[in-house]
XYZ file of C-alpha atoms in Angstrom:
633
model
C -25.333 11.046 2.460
C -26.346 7.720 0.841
C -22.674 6.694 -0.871
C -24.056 5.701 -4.213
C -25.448 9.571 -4.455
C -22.549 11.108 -3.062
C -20.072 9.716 -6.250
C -23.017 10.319 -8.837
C -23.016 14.525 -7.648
C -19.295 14.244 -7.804
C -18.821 12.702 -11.410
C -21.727 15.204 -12.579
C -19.766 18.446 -11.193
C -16.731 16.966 -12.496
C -18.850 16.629 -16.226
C -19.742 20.313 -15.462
C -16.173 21.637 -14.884
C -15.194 19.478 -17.705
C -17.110 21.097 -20.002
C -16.533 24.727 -18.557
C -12.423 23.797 -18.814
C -12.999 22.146 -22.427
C -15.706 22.622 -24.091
C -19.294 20.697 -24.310
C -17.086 18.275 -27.445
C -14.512 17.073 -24.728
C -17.229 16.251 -22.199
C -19.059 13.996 -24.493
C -15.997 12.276 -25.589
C -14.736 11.064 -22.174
C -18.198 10.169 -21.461
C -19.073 7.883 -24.467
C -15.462 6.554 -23.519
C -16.085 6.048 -19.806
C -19.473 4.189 -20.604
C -17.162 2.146 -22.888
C -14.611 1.224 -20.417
C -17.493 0.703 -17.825
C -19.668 -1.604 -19.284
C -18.090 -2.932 -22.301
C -14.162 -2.977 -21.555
C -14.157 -6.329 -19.210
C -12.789 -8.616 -22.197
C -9.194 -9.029 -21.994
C -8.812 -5.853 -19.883
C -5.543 -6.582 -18.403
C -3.678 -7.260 -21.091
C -2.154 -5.136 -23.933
C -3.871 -4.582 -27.223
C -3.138 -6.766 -29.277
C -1.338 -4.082 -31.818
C 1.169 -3.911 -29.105
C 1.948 -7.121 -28.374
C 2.472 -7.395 -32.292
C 5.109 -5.063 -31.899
C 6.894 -6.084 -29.208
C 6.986 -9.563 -31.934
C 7.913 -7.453 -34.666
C 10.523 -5.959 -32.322
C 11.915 -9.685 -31.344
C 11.740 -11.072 -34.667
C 14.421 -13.283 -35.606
C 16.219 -12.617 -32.688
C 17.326 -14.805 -29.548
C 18.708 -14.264 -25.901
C 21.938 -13.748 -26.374
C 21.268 -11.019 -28.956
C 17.365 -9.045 -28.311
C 19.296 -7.112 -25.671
C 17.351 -8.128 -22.946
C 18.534 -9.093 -19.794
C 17.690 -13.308 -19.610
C 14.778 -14.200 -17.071
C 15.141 -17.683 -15.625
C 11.663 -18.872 -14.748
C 12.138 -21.289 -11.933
C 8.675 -24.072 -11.554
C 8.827 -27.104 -9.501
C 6.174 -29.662 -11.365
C 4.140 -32.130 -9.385
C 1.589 -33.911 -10.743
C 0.386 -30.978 -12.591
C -3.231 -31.727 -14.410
C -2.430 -31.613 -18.241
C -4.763 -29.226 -19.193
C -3.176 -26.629 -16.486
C 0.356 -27.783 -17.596
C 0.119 -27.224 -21.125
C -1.720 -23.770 -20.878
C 1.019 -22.763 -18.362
C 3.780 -23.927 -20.926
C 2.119 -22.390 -24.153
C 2.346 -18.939 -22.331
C 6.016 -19.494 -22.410
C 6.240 -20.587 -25.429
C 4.225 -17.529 -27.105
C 6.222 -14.568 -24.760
C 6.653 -11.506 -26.877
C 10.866 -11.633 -26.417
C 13.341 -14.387 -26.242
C 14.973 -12.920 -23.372
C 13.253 -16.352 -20.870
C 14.343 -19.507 -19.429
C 12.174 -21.857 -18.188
C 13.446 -23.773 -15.571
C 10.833 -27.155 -14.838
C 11.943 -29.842 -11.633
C 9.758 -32.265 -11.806
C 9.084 -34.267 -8.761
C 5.619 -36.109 -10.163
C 5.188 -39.722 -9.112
C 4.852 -42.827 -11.072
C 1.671 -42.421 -11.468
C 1.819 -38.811 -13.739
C 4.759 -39.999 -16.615
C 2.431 -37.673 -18.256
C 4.166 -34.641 -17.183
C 7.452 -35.335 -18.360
C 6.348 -36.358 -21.726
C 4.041 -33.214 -22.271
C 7.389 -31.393 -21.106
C 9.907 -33.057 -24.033
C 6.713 -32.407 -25.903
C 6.925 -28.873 -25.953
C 11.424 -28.901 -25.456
C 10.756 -29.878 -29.547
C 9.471 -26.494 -29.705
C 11.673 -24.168 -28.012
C 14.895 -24.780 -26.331
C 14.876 -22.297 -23.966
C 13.047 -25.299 -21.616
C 15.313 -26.950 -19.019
C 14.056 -29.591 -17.583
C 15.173 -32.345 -14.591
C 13.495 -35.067 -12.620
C 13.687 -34.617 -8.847
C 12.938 -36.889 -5.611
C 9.845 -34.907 -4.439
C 11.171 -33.004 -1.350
C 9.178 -30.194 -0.802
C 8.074 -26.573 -2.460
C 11.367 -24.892 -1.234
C 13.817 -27.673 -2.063
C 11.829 -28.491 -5.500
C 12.482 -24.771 -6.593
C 15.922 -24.639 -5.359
C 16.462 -27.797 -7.582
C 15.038 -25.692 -10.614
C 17.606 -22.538 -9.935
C 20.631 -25.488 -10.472
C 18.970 -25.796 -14.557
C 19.156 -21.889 -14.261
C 21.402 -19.855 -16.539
C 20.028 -16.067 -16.639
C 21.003 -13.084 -14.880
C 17.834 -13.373 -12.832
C 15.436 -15.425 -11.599
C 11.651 -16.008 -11.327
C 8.937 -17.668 -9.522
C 5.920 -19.484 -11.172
C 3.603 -21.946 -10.195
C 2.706 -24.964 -12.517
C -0.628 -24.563 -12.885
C -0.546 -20.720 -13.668
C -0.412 -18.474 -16.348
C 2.543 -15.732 -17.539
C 1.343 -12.079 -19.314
C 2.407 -12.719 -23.230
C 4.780 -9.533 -22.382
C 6.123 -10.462 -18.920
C 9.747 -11.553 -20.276
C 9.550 -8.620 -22.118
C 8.405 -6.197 -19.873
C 10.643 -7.105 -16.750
C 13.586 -7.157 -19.351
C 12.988 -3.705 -20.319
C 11.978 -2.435 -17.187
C 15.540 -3.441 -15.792
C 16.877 -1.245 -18.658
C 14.812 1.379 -17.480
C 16.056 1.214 -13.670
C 20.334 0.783 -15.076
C 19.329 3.551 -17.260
C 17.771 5.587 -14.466
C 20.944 4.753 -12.012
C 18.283 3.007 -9.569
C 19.039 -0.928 -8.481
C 17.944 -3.208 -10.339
C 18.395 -6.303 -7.712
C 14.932 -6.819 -7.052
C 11.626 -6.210 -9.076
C 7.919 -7.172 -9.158
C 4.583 -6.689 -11.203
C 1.158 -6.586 -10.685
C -1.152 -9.859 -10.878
C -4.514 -11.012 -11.654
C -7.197 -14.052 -10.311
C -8.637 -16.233 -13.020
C -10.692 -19.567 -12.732
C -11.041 -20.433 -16.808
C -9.084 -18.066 -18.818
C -7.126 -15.111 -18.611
C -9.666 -13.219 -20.733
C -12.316 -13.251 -18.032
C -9.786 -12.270 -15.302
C -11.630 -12.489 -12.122
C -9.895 -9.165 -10.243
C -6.455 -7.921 -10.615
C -3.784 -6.764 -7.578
C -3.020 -3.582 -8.126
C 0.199 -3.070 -5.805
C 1.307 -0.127 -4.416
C 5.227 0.441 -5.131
C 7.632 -1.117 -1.886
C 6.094 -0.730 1.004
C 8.095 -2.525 3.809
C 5.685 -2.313 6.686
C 2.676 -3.504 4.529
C 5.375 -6.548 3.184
C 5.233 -7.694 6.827
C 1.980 -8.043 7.490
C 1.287 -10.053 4.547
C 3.357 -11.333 1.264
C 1.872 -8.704 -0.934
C 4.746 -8.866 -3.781
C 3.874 -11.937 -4.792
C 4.020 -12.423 -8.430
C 5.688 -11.804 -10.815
C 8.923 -11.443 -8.848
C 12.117 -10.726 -10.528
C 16.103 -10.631 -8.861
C 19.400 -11.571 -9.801
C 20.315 -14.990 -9.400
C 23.639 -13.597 -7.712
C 21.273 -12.574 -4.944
C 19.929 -15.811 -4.736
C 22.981 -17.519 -5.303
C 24.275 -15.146 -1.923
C 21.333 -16.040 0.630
C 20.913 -19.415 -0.211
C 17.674 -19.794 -2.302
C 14.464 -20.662 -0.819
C 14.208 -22.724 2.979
C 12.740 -25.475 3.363
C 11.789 -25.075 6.882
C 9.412 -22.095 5.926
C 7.773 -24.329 3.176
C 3.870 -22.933 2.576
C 5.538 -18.975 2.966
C 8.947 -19.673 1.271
C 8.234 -17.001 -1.038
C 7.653 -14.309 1.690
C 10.639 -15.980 3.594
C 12.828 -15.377 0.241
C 11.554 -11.896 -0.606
C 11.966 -10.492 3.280
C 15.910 -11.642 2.572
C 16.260 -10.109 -0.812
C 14.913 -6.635 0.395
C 17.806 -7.085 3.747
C 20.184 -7.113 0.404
C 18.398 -4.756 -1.828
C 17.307 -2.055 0.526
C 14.023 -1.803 -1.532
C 12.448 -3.201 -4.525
C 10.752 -1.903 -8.147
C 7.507 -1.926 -8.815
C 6.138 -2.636 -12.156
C 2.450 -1.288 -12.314
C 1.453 -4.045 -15.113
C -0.179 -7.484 -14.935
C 2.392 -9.741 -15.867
C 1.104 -13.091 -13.832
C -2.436 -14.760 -13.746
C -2.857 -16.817 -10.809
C -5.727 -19.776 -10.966
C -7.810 -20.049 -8.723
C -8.513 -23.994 -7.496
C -9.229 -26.255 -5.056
C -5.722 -26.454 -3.246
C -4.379 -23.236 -4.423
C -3.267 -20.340 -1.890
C -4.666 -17.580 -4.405
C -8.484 -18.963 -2.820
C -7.077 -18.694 1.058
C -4.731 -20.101 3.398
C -7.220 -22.900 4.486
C -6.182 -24.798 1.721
C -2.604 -25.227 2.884
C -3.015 -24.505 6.872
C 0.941 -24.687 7.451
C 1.139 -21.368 5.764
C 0.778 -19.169 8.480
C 3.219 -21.024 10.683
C 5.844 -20.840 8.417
C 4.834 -16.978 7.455
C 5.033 -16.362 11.108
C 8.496 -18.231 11.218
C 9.769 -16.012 8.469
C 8.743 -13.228 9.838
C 10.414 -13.651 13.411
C 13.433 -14.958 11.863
C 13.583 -11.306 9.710
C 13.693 -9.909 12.658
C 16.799 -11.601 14.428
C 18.131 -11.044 11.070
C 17.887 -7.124 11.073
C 18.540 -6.647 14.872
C 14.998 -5.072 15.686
C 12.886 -7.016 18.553
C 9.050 -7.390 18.929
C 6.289 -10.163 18.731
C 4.870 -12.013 15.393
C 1.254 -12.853 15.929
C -1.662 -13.792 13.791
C -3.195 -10.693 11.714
C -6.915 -9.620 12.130
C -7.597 -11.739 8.706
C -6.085 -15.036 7.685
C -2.915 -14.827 5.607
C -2.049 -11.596 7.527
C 0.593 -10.667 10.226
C 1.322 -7.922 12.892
C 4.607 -7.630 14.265
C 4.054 -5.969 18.008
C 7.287 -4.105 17.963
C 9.400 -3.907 21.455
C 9.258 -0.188 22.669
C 12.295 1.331 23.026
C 12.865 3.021 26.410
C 9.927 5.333 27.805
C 9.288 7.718 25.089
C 7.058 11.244 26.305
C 3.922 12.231 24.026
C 2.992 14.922 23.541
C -0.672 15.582 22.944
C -1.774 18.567 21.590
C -5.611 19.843 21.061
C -6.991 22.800 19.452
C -9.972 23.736 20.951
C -12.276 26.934 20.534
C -15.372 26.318 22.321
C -17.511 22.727 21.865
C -16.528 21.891 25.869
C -18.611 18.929 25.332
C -16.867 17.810 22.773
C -13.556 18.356 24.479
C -14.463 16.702 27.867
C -15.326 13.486 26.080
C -12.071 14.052 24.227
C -10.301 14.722 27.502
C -12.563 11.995 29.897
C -11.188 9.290 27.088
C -7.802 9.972 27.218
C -7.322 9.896 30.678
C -9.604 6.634 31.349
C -8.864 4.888 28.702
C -5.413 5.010 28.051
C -3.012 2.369 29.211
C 0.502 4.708 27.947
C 1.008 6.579 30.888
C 3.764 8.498 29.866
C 1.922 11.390 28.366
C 0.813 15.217 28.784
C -2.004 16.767 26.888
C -1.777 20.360 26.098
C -5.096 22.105 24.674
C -4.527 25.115 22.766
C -7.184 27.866 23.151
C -8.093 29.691 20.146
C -10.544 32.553 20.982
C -13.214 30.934 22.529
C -16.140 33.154 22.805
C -18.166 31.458 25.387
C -17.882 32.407 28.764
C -18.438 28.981 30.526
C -15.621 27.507 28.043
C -12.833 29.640 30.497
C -14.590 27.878 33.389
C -14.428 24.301 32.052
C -10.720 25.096 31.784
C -10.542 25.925 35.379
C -12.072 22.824 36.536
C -10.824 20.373 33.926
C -7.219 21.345 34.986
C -8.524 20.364 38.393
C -10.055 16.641 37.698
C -6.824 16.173 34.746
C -3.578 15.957 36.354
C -1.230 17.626 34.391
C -3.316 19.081 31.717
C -2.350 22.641 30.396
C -4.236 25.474 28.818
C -2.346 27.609 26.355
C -3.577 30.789 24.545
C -3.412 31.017 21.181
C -2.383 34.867 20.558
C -3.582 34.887 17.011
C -6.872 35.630 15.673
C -8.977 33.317 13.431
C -8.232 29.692 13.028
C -5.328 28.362 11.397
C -4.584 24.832 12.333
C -0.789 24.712 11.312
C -0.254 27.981 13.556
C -2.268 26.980 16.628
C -0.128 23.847 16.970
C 2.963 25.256 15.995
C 2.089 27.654 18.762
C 1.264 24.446 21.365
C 4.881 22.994 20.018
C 6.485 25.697 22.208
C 5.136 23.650 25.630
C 5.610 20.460 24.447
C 8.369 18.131 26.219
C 7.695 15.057 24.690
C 9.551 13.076 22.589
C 6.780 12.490 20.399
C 3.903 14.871 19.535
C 0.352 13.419 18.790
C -1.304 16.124 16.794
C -5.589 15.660 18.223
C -8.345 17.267 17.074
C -10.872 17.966 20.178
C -13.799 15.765 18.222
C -12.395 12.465 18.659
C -13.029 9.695 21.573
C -10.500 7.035 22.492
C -11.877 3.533 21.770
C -9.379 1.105 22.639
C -7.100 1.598 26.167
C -3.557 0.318 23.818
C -4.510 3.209 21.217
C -1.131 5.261 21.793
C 0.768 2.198 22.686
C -0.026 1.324 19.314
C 1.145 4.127 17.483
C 4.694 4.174 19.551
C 4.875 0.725 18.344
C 5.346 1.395 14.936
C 7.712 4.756 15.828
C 9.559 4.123 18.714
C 11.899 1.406 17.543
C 15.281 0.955 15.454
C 13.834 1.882 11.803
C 10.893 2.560 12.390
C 8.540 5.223 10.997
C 8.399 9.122 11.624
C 4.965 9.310 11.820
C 1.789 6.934 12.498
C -2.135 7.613 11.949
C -4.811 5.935 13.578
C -8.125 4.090 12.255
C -11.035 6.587 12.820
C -14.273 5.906 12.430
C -17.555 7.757 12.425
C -20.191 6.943 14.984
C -22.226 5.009 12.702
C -19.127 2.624 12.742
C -17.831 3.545 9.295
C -14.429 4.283 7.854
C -13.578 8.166 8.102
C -9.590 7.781 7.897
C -7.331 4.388 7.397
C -4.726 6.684 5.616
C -4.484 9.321 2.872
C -3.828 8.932 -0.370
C -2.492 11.523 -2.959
C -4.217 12.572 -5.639
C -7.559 11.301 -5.208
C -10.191 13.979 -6.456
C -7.329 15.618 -7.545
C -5.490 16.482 -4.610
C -6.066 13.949 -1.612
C -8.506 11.512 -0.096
C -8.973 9.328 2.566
C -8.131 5.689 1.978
C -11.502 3.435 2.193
C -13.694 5.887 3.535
C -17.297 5.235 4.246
C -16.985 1.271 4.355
C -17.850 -0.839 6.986
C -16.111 -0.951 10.084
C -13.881 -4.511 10.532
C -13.720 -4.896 7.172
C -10.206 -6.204 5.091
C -10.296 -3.678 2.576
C -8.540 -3.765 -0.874
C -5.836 -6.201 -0.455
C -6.279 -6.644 3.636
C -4.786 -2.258 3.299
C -7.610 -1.630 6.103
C -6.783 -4.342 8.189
C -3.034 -4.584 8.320
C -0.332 -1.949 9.336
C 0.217 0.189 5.686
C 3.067 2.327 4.446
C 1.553 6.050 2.847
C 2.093 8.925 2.019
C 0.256 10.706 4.207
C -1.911 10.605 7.631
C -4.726 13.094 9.132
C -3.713 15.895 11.303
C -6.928 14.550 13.350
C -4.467 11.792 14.983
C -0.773 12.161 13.870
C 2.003 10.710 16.091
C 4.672 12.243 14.844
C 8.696 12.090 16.529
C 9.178 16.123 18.109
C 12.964 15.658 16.510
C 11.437 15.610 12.903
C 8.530 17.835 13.510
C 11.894 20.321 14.190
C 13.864 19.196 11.732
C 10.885 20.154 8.634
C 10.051 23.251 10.271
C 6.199 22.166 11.624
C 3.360 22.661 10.013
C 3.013 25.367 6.929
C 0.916 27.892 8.135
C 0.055 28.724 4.704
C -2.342 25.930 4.837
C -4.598 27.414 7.297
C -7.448 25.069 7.300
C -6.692 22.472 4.160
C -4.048 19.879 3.129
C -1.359 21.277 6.334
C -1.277 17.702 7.695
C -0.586 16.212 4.070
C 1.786 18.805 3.046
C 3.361 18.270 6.777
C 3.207 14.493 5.584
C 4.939 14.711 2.171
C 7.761 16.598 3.519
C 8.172 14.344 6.032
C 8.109 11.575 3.725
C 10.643 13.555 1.263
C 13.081 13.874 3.721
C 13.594 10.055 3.909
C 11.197 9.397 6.574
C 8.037 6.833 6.751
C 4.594 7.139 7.306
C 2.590 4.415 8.957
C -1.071 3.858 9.176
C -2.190 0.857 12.196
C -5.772 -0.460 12.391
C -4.934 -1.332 15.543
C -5.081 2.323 17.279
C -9.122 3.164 17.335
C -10.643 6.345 17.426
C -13.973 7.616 16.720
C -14.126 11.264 14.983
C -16.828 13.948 15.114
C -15.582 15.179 12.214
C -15.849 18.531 11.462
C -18.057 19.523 14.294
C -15.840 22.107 15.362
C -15.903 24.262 12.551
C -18.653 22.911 9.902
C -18.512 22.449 6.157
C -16.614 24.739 3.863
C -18.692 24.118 0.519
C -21.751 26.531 1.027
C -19.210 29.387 2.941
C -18.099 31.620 -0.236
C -15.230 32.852 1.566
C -14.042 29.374 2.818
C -14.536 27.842 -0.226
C -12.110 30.428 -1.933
C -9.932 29.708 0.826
C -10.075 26.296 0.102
C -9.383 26.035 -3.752
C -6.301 28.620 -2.795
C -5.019 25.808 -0.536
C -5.460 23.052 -3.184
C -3.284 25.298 -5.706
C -0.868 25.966 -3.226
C -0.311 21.865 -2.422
C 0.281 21.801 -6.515
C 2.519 24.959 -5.887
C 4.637 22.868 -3.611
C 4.577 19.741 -4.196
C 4.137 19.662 -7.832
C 0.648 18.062 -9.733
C 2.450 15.207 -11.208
C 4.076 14.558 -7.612
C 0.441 14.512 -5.912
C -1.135 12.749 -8.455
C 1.403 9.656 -8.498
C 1.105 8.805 -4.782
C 3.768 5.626 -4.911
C 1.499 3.959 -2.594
C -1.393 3.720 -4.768
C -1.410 2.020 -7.947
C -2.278 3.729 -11.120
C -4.219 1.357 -12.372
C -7.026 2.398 -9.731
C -9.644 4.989 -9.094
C -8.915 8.592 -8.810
C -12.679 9.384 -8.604
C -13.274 7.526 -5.533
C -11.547 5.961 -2.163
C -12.283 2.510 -2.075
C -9.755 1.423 -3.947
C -11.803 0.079 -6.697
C -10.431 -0.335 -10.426
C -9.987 2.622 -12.966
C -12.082 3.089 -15.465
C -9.274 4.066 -17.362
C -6.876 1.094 -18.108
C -5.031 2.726 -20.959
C -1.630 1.876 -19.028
C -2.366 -1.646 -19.477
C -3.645 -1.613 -23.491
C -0.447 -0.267 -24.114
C 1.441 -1.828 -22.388
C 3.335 1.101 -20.886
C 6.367 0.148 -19.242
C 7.097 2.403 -16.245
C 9.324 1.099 -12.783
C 9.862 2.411 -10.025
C 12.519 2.161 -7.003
C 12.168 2.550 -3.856
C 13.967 1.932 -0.798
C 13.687 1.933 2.847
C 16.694 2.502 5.282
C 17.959 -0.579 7.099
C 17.387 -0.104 10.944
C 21.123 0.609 11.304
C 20.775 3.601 8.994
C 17.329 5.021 10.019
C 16.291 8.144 11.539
């Protein structure tokens, strides 16, 4: 089905349950306001109405750091020949922040030739004191910045560029959102915000980030975080500031050491930074500043050494991203296991592609028979078992399907360390598919689980990872786009922390399948591999999603649709209350790797319609942290 169509039925049943739900009133309110967000909402849509920023004012009137009751914010900003008009927009939004609660920090290393700078600097020092400012032998991005932290008195620091822009609220946003994590008991070493692209003003943003909360496998691949980063200047003061040798990356350099310290970092879902886009700036692409990926790769390996874990950095499948090809530890056992009624032809594709294909030899397949009606299927057993060394047939002794039983039934034969969960419609693609997916398990801290990229034979996204709450209950991220694509923020192209994977291709370690109990066979058909998933993930464990395992999917050829079925479609909506049973609504609906400031409706990550976070300026954080590889599972 044609995309485009596909979202119109779904927003018009979702107008028709609306107004069954609420009445014919409601339904004509949310759609006068979603036509109003939609086409007339672009203006300023980032930032906070202007009633609010008022009040944060009203809130800070008359008062100064040492006494608004905000933590202080040291904005560190190496200058260097920065173009007045850039300069002075980038100082005035200091100057007009909401709260006193900033420093600005300015080493400037201009040459002769731009005196201009430091006189547009004392310019502005006239109007507020809370500008430091020192002139510095030009010696680099890393240096330059360190230079600034010396002018530096707040509890933490900040990173800006000198020819960008700062949210009005982003002093006093960050300040209370490290209230909020003290408050909450959560550290408060580390934070960061969301950001937004401009080329004129800030009121014509070009496109916002919209970050999911920490997510340390995506932080490897590429620097995600960013700005507006936050952390104590005791943490800075402990690792040394920023390095000079990884100049072009010394951001991602200095967050990958702050999260060794922190153990995590808070997100802030608001845009607090606008980064201009230039000639010669990194926010158009790494080809502006070509040293950046060898000093993003240097920072990378050298987090490694740091933390004890071993493996390869190499260049990502885009520019400006990475892939670390972890070191296996030992020979690890996998063990796959296939539901299969039926559909031989299906399952000797399945079955001719794992066995040709793959180069992990250390594996055993088990395919679970669940009352197969057909005659010649019983045969095809017989002679598969023949041409497929080692493969075994098991009998499901239960009637129906139920997906959680059948391989909690196939768990019972399974020696392997690992279990790869396989539905019987898929074909291997590439021969390092399950190499792949032990990559990003089978080492000190890694995950508990891993997905794979599937795609549907017209070479289109069916699965680069689930997320929680879309439609309501869960989607698949980036479905239906075009195969080899980046994706929202490179998320289809680089290795990705979520919340959940498909039961279609789930590597999952046998020791935590045990330790959660398997899969609920309360979820018969529906939502068993993201309930599996979210349990998984509750008990401390990661989920991993890698582009670079490839299958293609048949999906759903083994049982067809449940929409037109009356009885399956009961079944289904049972299953979607029983995930809200669980795992609570609010829980599924705040999936902490997808930001709330995009789509529900949809799974291509595009931006809500519904930015009412933003326009009022809601201030919400949240921690989260990641076991260091000495403390993993």
């Amino acid at each position: 089905m044609n995309v485009r169509l596909k979202r119109a039925r779904e927003l018009a049943g979702y107008a028709v349950q609306l107004t069954k739900d609420e009445g014919l009133p409601t339904m004509l309110k949310r759609g006068a306001g979603f036509v109003k967000r939609r086409c007339f909402g672009k203006r300023a849509r980032y930032l906070p109405a202007k009633k609010v920023l008022e009040a944060q004012r009203a809130e800070m009137a008359d008062k100064t750091a040492a006494d608004c009751g905000l933590p202080t914010i040291s904005i560190l900003t190496p200058l260097y020949n920065t173009p007045e008009k850039y300069l002075r927009e980038f100082l005035d939004s200091f100057v007009n922040q909401t709260a006193p609660n900033g420093q600005l920090c300015l080493a400037d290393a201009s040459d002769a030739e731009h005196a201009d700078v430091k006189r547009i600097v004392e310019e502005y020092q006239t109007k507020n004191q809370r500008i430091v400012y020192k002139k510095i032998e030009n010696k680099g991005i890393a240096a330059n910045t360190n230079a600034a932290a010396e002018l530096a008195t707040g509890e933490y620091l900040a990173l800006a560029d000198h020819d960008d822009i700062l949210a009005p609220h982003a002093m006093y946003t960050m300040g209370k959102a490290i209230l909020q994590l003290r408050a909450q008991g959560e550290p408060d070493g580390f934070l960061y915000s969301d950001e937004a692209l401009f080329s004129k003003s800030i009121q014509r943003p070009m496109v916002a980030h919209f970050k999911p909360d920490y997510a340390p496998d995506y932080l490897l691949c590429c620097n995600y975080i960013c700005h507006l980063a936050v952390f104590q200047k005791a943490l800075w003061d402990e690792i040394g500031g920023e390095r000079p040798e990884c100049d072009g990356s010394q951001d991602h350099d200095l967050f990958l050491r702050l999260v060794e310290k922190t153990g995590g970092a808070a997100h802030v879902p608001q845009v607090l930074y606008y980064w201009r886009v230039h000639a010669g700036s990194t926010s158009g692409g790494t080809d502006a500043k070509p040293y950046v990926a060898a000093a993003a790769k240097k920072a990378l390996a050298d987090h490694l050494a740091r933390t004890g874990r071993t493996g390869t950095v190499e260049d990502g499948l885009f520019p400006s991203t990475y892939r670390v090809k972890w070191d296996i530890v030992g020979d690890p056992k996998v063990s796959i296991l296939i539901p299969n009624k039926d559909h031989t032809d299906d399952l000797e594709k399945c079955l001719h592609s794992i066995w040709t294909k793959t180069s992990w030899e250390n594996f055993e397949v088990i395919v679970i028979e669940n009352n197969s009606t057909e005659p010649a299927t019983f045969t095809y057993y017989k002679e598969a078992r023949q041409r497929y060394d080692g493969l075994q047939v098991v009998n499901y002794p239960q009637k129906g399907f139920n997906f959680s039983g059948i391989n909690n039934f196939g768990r019972q034969y399974a020696s392997g360390d690992y279990l790869l969960l396989l539905n019987n419609d898929v074909e291997v693609r590439n021969a390092d598919w399950l190499t792949e997916l032990l990559r990003q398990c089978a080492h000190p801290g890694g995950a508990a689980i891993c997905g794979a990229e599937l795609l549907y034979p017209d070479e289109t996204l069916q699965h680069a990872g689930v997320v929680t709450g879309l439609g309501g209950y869960a989607g698949h991220s980036h479905k239906y786009r075009k195969a080899g694509g980046s994706g929202y923020m490179f998320r289809a192209a680089t290795v990705q922390d979520f919340s959940a994977v498909t039961g279609a291709c789930l590597l999952v370690k046998t020791s935590v399948w045990d330790e959660v109990g398997g899969l609920d066979e309360a979820f018969a058909v529906a939502f068993n591999d993201v309930d599996f998933c979210l349990r998984v993930r509750d008990a401390g464990y990661r989920i991993a999603w890698t582009p670079y395992a490839q299958l293609t999917h048949y999906e759903s050829k083994s049982r067809g649709g449940d929409e037109k079925d009356p009885v399956k479609a009961r079944r289904f909506a049972a299953e979607q209350q029983r995930l809200y049973a669980v795992h609570g609504k609010a829980n599924i609906l705040h999936d902490p790797y997808y930001n709330p400031n995009l789509t529900m409706d949809r799974e291509d990550f595009s931006e809500s319609n519904d930015l009412r976070g933003l326009k009022e300026g809601r201030i919400t954080v949240q921690w989260r942290g990641d076991a260091s590889p000495s403390q993993a599972h």
